PDB file of N, CA and C in Angstrom:
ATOM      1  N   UNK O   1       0.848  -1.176   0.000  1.00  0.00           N
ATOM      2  CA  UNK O   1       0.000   0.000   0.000  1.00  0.00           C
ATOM      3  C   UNK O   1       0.889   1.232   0.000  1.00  0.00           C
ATOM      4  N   UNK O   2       0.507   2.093  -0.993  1.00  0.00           N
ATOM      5  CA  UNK O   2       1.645   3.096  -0.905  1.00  0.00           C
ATOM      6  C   UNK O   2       0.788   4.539  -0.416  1.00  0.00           C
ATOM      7  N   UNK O   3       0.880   4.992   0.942  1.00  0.00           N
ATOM      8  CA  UNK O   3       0.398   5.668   1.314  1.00  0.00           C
ATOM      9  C   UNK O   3       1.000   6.960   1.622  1.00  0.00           C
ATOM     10  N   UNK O   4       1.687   7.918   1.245  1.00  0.00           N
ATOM     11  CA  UNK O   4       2.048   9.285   1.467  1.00  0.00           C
ATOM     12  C   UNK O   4       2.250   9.227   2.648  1.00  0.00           C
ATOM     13  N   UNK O   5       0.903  10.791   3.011  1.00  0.00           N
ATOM     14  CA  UNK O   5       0.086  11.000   4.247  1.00  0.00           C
ATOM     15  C   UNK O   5       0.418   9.912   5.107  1.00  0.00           C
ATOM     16  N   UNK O   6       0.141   8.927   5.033  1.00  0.00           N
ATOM     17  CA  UNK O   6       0.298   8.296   5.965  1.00  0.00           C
ATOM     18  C   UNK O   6       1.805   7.619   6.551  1.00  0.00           C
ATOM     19  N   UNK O   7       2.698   7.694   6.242  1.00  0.00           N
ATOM     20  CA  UNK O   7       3.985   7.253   6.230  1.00  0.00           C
ATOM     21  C   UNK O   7       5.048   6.570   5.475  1.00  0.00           C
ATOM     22  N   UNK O   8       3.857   5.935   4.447  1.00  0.00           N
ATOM     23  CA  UNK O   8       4.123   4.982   3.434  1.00  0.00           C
ATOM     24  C   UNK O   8       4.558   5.892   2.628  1.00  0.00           C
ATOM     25  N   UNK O   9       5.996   5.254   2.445  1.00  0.00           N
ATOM     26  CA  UNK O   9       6.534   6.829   1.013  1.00  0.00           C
ATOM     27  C   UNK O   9       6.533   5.647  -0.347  1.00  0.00           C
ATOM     28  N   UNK O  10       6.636   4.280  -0.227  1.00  0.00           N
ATOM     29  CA  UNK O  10       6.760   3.535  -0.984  1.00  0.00           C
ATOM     30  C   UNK O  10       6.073   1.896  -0.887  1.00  0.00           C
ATOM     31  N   UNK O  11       5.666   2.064  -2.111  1.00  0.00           N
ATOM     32  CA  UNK O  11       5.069   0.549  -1.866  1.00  0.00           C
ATOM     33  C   UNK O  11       6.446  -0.453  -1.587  1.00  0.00           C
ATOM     34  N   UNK O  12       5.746  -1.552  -1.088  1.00  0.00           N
ATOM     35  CA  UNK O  12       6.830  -2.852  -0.179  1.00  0.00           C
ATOM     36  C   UNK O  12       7.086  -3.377  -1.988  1.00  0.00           C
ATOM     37  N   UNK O  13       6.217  -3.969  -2.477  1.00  0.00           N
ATOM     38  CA  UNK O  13       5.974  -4.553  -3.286  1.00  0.00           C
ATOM     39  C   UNK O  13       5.109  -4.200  -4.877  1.00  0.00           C
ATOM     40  N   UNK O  14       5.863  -3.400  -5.796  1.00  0.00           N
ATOM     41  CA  UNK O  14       5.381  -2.912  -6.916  1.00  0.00           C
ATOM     42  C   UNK O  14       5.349  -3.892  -7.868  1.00  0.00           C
ATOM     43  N   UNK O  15       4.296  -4.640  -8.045  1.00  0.00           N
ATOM     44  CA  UNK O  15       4.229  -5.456  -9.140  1.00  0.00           C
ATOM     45  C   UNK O  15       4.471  -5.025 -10.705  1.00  0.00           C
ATOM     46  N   UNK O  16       3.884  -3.433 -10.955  1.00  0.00           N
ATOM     47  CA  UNK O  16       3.548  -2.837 -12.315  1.00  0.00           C
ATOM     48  C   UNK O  16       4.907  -2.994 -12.552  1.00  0.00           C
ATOM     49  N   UNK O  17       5.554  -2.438 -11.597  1.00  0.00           N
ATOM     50  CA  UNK O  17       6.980  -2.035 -12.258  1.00  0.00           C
ATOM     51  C   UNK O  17       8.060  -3.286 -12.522  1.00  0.00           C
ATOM     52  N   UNK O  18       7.740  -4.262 -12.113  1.00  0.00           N
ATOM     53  CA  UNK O  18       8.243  -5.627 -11.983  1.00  0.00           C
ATOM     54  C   UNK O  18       7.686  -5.901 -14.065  1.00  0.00           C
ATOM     55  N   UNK O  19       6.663  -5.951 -13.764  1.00  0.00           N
ATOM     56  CA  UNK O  19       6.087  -6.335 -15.141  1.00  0.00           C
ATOM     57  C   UNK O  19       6.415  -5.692 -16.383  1.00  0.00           C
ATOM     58  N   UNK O  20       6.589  -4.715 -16.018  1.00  0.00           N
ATOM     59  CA  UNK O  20       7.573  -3.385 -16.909  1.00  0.00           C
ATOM     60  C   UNK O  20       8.724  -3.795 -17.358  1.00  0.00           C
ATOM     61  N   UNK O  21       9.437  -4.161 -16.312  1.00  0.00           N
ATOM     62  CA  UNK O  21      11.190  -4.181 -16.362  1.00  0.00           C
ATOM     63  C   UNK O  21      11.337  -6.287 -16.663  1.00  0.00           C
ATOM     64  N   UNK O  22      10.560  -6.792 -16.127  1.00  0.00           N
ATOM     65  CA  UNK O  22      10.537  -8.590 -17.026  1.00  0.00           C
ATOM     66  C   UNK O  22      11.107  -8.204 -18.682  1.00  0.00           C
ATOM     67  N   UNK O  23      10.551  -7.798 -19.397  1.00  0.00           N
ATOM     68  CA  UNK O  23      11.008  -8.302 -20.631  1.00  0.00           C
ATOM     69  C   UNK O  23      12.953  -7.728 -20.781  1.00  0.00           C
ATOM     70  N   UNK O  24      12.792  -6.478 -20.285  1.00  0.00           N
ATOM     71  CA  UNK O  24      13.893  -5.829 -21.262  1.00  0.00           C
ATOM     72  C   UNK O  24      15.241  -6.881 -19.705  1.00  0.00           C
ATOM     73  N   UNK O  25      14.701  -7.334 -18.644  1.00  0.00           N
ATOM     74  CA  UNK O  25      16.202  -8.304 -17.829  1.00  0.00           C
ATOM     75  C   UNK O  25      16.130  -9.604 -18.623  1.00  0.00           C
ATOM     76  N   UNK O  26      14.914  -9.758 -19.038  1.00  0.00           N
ATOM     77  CA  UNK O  26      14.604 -11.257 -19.733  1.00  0.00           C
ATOM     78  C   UNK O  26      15.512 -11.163 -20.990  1.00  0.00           C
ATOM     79  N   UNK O  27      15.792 -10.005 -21.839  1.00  0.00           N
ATOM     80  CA  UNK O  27      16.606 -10.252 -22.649  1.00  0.00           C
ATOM     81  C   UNK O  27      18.166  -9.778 -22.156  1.00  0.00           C
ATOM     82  N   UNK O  28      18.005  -9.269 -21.406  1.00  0.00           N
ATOM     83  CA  UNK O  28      19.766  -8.513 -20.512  1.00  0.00           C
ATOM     84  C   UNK O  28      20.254 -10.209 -20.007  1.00  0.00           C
ATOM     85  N   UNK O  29      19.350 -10.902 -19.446  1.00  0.00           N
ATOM     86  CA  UNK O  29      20.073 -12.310 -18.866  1.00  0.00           C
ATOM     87  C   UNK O  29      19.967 -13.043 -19.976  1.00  0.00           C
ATOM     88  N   UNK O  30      19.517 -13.301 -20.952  1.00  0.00           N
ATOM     89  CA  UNK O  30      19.377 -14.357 -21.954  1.00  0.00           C
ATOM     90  C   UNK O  30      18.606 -15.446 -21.587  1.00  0.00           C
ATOM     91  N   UNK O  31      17.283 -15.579 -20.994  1.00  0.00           N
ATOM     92  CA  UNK O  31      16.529 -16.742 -20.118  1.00  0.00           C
ATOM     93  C   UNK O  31      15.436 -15.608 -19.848  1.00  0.00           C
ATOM     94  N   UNK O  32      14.110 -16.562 -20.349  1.00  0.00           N
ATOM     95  CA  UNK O  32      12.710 -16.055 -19.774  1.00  0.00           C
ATOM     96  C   UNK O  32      12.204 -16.440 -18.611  1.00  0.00           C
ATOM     97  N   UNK O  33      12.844 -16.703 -17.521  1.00  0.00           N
ATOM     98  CA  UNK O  33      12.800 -16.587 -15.856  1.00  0.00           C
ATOM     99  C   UNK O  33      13.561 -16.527 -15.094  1.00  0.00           C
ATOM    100  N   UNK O  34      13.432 -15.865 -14.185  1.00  0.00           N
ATOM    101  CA  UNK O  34      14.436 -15.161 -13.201  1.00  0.00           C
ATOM    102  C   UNK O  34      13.506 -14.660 -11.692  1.00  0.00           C
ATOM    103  N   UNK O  35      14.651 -14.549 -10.706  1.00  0.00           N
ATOM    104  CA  UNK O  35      14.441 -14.226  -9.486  1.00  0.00           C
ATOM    105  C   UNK O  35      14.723 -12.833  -9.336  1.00  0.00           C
ATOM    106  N   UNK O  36      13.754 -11.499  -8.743  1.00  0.00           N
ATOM    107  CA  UNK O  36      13.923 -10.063  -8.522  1.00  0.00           C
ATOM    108  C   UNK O  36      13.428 -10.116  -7.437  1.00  0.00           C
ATOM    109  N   UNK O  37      14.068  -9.040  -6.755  1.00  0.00           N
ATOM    110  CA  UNK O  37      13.891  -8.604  -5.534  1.00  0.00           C
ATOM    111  C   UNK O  37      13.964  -6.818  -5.402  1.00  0.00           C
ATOM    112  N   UNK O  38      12.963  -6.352  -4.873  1.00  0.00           N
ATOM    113  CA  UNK O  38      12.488  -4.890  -4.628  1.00  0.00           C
ATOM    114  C   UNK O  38      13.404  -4.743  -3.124  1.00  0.00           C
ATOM    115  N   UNK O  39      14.161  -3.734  -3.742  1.00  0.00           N
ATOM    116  CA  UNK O  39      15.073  -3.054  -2.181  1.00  0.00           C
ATOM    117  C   UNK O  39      14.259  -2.276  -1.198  1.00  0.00           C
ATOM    118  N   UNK O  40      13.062  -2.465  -1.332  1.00  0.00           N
ATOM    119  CA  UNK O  40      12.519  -1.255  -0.224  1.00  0.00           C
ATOM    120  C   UNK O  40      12.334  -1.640   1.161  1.00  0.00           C
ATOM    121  N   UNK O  41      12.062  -0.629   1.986  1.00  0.00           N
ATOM    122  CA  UNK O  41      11.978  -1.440   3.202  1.00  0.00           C
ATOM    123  C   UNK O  41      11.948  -2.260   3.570  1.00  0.00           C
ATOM    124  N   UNK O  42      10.686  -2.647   3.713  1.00  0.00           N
ATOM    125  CA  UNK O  42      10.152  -4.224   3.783  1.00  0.00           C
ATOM    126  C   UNK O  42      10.792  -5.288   2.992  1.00  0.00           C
ATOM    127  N   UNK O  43      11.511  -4.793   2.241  1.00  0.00           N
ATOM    128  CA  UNK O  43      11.833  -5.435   0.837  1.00  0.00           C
ATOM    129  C   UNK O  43      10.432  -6.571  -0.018  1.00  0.00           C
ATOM    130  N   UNK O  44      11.047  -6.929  -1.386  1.00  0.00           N
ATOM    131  CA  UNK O  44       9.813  -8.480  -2.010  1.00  0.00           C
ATOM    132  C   UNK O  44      10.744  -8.794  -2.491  1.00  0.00           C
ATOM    133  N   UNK O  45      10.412 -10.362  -2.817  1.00  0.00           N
ATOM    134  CA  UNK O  45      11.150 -11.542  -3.975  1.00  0.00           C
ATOM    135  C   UNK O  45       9.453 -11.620  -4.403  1.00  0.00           C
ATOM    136  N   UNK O  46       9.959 -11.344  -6.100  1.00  0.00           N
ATOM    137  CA  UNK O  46       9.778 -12.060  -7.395  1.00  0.00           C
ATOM    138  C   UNK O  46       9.630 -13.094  -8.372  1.00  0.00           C
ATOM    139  N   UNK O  47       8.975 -13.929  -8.525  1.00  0.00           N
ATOM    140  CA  UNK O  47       9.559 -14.856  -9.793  1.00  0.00           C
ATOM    141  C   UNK O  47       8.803 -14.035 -11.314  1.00  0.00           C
ATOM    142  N   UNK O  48       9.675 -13.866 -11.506  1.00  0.00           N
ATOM    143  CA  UNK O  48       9.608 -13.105 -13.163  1.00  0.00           C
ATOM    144  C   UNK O  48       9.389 -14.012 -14.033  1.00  0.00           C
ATOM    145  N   UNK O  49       8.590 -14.169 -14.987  1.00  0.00           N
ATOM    146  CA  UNK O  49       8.577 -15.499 -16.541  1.00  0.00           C
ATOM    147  C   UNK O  49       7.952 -14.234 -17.427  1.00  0.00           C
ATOM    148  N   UNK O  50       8.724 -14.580 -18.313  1.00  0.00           N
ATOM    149  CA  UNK O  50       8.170 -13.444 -19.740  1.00  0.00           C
ATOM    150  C   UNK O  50       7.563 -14.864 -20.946  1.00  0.00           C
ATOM    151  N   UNK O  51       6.643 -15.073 -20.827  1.00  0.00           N
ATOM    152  CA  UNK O  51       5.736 -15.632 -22.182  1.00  0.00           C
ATOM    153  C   UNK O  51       5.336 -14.933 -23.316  1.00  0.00           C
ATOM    154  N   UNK O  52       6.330 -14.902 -24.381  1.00  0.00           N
ATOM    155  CA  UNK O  52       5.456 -14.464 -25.647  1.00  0.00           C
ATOM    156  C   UNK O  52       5.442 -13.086 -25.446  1.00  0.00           C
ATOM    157  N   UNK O  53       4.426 -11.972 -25.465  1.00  0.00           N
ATOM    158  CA  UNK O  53       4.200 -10.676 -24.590  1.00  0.00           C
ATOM    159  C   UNK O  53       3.838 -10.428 -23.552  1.00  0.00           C
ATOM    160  N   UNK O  54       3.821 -11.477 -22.302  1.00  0.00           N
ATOM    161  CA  UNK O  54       3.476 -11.269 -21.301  1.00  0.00           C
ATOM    162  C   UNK O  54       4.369 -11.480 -20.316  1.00  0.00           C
ATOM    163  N   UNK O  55       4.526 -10.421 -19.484  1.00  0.00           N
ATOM    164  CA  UNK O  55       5.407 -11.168 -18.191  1.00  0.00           C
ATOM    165  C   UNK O  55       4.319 -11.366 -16.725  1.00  0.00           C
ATOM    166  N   UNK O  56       4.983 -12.423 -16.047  1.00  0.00           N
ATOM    167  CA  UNK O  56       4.337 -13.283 -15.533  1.00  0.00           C
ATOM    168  C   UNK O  56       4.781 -13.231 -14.060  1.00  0.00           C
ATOM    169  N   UNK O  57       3.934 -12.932 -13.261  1.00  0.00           N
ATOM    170  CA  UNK O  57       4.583 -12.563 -11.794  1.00  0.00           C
ATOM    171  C   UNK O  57       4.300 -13.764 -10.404  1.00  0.00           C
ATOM    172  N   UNK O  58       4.920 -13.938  -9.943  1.00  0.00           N
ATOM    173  CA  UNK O  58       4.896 -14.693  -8.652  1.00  0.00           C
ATOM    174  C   UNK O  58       5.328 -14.389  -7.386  1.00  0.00           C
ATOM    175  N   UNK O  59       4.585 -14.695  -6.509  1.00  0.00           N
ATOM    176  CA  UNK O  59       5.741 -14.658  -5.342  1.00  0.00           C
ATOM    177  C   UNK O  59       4.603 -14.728  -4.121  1.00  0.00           C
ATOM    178  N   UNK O  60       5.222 -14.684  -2.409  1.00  0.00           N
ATOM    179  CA  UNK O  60       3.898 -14.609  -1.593  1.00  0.00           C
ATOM    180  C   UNK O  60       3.329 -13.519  -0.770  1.00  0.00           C
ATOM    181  N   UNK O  61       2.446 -14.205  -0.334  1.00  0.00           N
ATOM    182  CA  UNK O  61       1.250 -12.733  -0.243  1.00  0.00           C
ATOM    183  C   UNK O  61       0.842 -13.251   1.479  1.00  0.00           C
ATOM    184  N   UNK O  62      -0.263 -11.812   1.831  1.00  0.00           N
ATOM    185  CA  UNK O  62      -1.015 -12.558   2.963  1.00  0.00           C
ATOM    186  C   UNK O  62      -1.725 -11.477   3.245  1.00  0.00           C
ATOM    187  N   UNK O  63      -3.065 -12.098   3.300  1.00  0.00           N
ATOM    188  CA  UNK O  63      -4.313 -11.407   3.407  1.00  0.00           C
ATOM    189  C   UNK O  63      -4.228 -10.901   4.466  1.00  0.00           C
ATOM    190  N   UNK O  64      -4.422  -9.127   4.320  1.00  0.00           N
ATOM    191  CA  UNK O  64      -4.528  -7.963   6.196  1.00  0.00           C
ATOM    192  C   UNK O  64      -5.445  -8.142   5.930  1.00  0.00           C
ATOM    193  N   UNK O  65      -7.091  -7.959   5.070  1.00  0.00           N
ATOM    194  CA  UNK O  65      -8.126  -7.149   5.240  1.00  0.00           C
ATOM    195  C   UNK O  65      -8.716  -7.957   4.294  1.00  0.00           C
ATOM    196  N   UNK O  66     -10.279  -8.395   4.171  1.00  0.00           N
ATOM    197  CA  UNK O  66     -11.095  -8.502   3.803  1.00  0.00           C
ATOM    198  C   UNK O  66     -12.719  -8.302   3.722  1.00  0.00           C
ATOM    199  N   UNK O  67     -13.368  -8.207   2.790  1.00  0.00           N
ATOM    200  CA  UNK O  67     -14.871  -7.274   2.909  1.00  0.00           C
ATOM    201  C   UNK O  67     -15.400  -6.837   1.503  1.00  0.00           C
ATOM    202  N   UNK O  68     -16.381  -6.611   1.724  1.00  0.00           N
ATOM    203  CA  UNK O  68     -17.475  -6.517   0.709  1.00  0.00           C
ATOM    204  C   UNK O  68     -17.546  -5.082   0.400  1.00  0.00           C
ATOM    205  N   UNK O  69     -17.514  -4.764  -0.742  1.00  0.00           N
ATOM    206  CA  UNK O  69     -18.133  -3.123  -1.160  1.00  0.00           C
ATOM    207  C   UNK O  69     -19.201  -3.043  -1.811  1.00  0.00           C
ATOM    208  N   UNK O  70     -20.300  -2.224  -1.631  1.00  0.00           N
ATOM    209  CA  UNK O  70     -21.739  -2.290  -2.082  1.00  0.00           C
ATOM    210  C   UNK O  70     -21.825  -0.742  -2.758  1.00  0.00           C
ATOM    211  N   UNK O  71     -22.027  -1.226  -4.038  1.00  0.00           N
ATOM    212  CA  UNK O  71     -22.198   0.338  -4.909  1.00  0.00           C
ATOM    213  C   UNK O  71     -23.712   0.329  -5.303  1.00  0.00           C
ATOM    214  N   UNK O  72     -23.958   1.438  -4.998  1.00  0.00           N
ATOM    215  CA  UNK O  72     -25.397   2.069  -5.379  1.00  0.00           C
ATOM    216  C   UNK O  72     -26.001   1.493  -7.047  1.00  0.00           C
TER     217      UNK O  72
END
């Protein structure tokens, strides 16, 4: 969660930008999978796979919050 205001200057874990940067390491290493890791605080590990035009993200998670939103 990347929250300003609130203290959060940076997300732990940026997937977009992971998905961004897959193709052009996928061709810098010569191999369509690889292990990345985000330096931020908290730090994340990655598993990167680039298919075809898609890159392909992995790694683990854990549910803080769950709930229902009800729109008019």
């Amino acid at each position: 969660v990347f929250v300003p205001g609130g203290g959060i200057d940076e997300d732990a874990a940026t997937g977009s930008a992971h998905a961004a940067l897959t193709p052009m390491w996928a061709q810098k290493l010569g191999r369509d999978a690889f292990a990345a890791h985000q330096a931020s605080a908290r730090g994340a590990d990655f598993a990167c796979r680039l298919e075809g035009d898609r890159a392909l993200l992995g790694g683990d998670c854990v549910t803080v919050v769950e709930g229902l939103f009800r729109l008019p």
